[in-house]
XYZ file of N, CA and C in Angstrom:
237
model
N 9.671 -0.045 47.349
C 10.618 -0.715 48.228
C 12.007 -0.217 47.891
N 12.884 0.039 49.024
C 13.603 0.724 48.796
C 15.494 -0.359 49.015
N 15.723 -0.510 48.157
C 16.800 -1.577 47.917
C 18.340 -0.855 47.827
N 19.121 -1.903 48.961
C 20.333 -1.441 48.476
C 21.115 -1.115 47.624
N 21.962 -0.152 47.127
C 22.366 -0.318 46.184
C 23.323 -1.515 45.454
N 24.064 -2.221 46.352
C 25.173 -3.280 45.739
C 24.371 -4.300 45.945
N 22.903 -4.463 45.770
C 21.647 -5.549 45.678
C 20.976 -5.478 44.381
N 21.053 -4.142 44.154
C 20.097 -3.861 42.966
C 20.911 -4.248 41.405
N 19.813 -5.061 40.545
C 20.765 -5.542 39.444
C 21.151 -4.899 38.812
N 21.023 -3.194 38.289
C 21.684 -2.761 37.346
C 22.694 -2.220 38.064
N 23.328 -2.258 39.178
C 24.627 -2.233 39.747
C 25.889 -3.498 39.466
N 25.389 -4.570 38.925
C 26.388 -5.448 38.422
C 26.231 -5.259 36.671
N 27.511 -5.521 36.472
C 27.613 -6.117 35.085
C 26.807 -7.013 34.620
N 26.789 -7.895 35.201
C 26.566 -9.329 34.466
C 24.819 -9.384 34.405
N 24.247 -8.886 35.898
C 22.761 -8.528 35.692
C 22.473 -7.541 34.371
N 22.891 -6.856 34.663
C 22.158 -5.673 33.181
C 22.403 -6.761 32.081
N 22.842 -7.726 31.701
C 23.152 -8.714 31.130
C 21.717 -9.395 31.101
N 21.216 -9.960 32.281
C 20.239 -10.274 32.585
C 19.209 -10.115 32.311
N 19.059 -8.302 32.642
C 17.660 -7.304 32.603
C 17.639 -7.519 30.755
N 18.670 -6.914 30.271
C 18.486 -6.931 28.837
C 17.499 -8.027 28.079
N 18.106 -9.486 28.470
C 17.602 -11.033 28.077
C 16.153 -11.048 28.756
N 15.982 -10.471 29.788
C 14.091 -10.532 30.290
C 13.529 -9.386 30.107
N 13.839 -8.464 28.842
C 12.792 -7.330 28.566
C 12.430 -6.459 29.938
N 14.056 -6.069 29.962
C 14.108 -5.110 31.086
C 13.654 -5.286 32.612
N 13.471 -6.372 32.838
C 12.852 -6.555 34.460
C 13.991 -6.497 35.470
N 13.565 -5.934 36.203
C 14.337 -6.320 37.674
C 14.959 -7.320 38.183
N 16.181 -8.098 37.937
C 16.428 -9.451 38.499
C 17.762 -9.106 39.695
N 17.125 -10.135 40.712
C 18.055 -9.922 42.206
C 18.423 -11.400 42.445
N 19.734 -11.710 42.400
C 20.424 -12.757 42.739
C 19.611 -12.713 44.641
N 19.768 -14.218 44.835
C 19.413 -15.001 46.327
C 19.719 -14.119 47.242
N 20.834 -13.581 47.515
C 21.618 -12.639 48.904
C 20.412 -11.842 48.579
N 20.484 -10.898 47.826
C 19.564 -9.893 47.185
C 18.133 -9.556 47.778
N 17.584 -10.749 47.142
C 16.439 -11.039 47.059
C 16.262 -11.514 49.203
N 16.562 -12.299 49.558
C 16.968 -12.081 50.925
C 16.695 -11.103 51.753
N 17.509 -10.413 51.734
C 17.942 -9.287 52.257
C 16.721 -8.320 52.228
N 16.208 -8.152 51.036
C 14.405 -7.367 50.546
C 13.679 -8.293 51.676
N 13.174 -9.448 51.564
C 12.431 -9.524 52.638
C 12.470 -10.176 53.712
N 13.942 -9.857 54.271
C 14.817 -10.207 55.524
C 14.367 -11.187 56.117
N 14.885 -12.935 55.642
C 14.962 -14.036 55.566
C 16.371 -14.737 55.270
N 16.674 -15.614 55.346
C 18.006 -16.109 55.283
C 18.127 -16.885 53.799
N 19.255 -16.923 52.834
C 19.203 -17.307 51.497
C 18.838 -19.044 51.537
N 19.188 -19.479 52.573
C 18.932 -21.044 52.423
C 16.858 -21.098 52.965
N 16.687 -20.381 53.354
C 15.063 -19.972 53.429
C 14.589 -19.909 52.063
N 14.803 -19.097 51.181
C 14.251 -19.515 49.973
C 14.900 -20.207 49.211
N 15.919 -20.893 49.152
C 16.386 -22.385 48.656
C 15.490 -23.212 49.024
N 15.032 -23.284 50.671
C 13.731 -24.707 50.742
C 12.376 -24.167 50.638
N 12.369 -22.783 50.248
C 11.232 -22.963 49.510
C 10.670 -23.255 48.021
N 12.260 -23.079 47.286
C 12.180 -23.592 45.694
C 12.203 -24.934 45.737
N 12.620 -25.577 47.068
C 12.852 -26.655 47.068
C 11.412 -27.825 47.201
N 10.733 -26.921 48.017
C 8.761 -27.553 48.360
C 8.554 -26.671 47.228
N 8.554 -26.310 46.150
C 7.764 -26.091 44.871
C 6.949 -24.645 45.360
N 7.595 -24.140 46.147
C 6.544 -22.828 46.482
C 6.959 -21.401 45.817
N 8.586 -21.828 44.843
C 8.998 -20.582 43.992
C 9.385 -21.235 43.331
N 9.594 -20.389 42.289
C 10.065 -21.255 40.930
C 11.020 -20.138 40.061
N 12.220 -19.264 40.656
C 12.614 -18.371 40.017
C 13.178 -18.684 38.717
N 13.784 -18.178 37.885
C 14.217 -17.915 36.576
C 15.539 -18.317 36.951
N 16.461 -18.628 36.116
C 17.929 -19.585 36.341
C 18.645 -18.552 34.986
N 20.125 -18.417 35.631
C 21.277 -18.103 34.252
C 21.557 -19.592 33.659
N 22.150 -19.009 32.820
C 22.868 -20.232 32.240
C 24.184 -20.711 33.582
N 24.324 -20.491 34.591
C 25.317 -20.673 35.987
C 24.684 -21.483 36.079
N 23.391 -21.057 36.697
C 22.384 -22.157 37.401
C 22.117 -21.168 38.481
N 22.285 -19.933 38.520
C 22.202 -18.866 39.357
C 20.762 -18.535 39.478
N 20.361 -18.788 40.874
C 18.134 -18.261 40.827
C 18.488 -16.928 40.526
N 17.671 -16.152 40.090
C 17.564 -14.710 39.464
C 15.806 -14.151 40.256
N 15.858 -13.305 40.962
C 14.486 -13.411 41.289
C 14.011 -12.063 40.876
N 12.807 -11.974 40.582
C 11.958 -11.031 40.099
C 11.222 -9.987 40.853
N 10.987 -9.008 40.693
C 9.836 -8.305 41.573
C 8.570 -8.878 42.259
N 7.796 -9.611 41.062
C 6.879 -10.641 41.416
C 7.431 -11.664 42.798
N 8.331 -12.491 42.287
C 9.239 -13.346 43.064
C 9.408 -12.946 44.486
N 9.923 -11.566 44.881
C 9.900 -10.382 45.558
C 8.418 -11.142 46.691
N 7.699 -10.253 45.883
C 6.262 -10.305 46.550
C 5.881 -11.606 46.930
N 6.228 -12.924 46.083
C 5.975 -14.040 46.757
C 6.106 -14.529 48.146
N 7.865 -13.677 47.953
C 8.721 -14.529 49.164
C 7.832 -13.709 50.558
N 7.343 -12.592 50.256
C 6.639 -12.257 51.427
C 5.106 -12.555 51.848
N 5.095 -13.337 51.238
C 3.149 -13.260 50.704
C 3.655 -15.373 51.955
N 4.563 -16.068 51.308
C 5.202 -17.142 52.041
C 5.376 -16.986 52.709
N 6.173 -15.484 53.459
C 7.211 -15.554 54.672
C 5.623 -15.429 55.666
N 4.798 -14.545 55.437
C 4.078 -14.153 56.050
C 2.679 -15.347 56.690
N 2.796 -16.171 56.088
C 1.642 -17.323 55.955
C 2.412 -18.535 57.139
């Protein structure tokens, strides 16, 4: 999958921050993560919200979503 670049986390600071603390994984803030499987960010807000994701949190309170996470939101969008 082929991701924007000002989406992808090792384009911010503060993610590579991130990747470091989860043993290198991929993490995509909400817009991000969005945008991959072209849905609107308050779309997967009510789906963390019915218990159907459960992403990883900063210390912000910022969702951080995963590759896995990724694949969820489409495996949901699609159902």
């Amino acid at each position: 999958v082929s991701t924007p670049p000002d989406c992808y986390s090792r384009s911010r600071s503060s993610a590579t921050c991130y990747q470091e603390i989860s043993n290198h994984m991929d993490l995509y803030l909400i817009r991000c993560a969005a945008d991959q499987v072209k849905i609107a960010p308050e779309t997967i807000r009510s789906y963390c919200n019915q218990g159907l994701l459960d992403p990883i949190r900063d210390s912000a309170g910022r969702r951080l979503f995963t590759d896995q996470d990724i694949e969820r939101l489409r495996v949901i969008r699609l159902s």
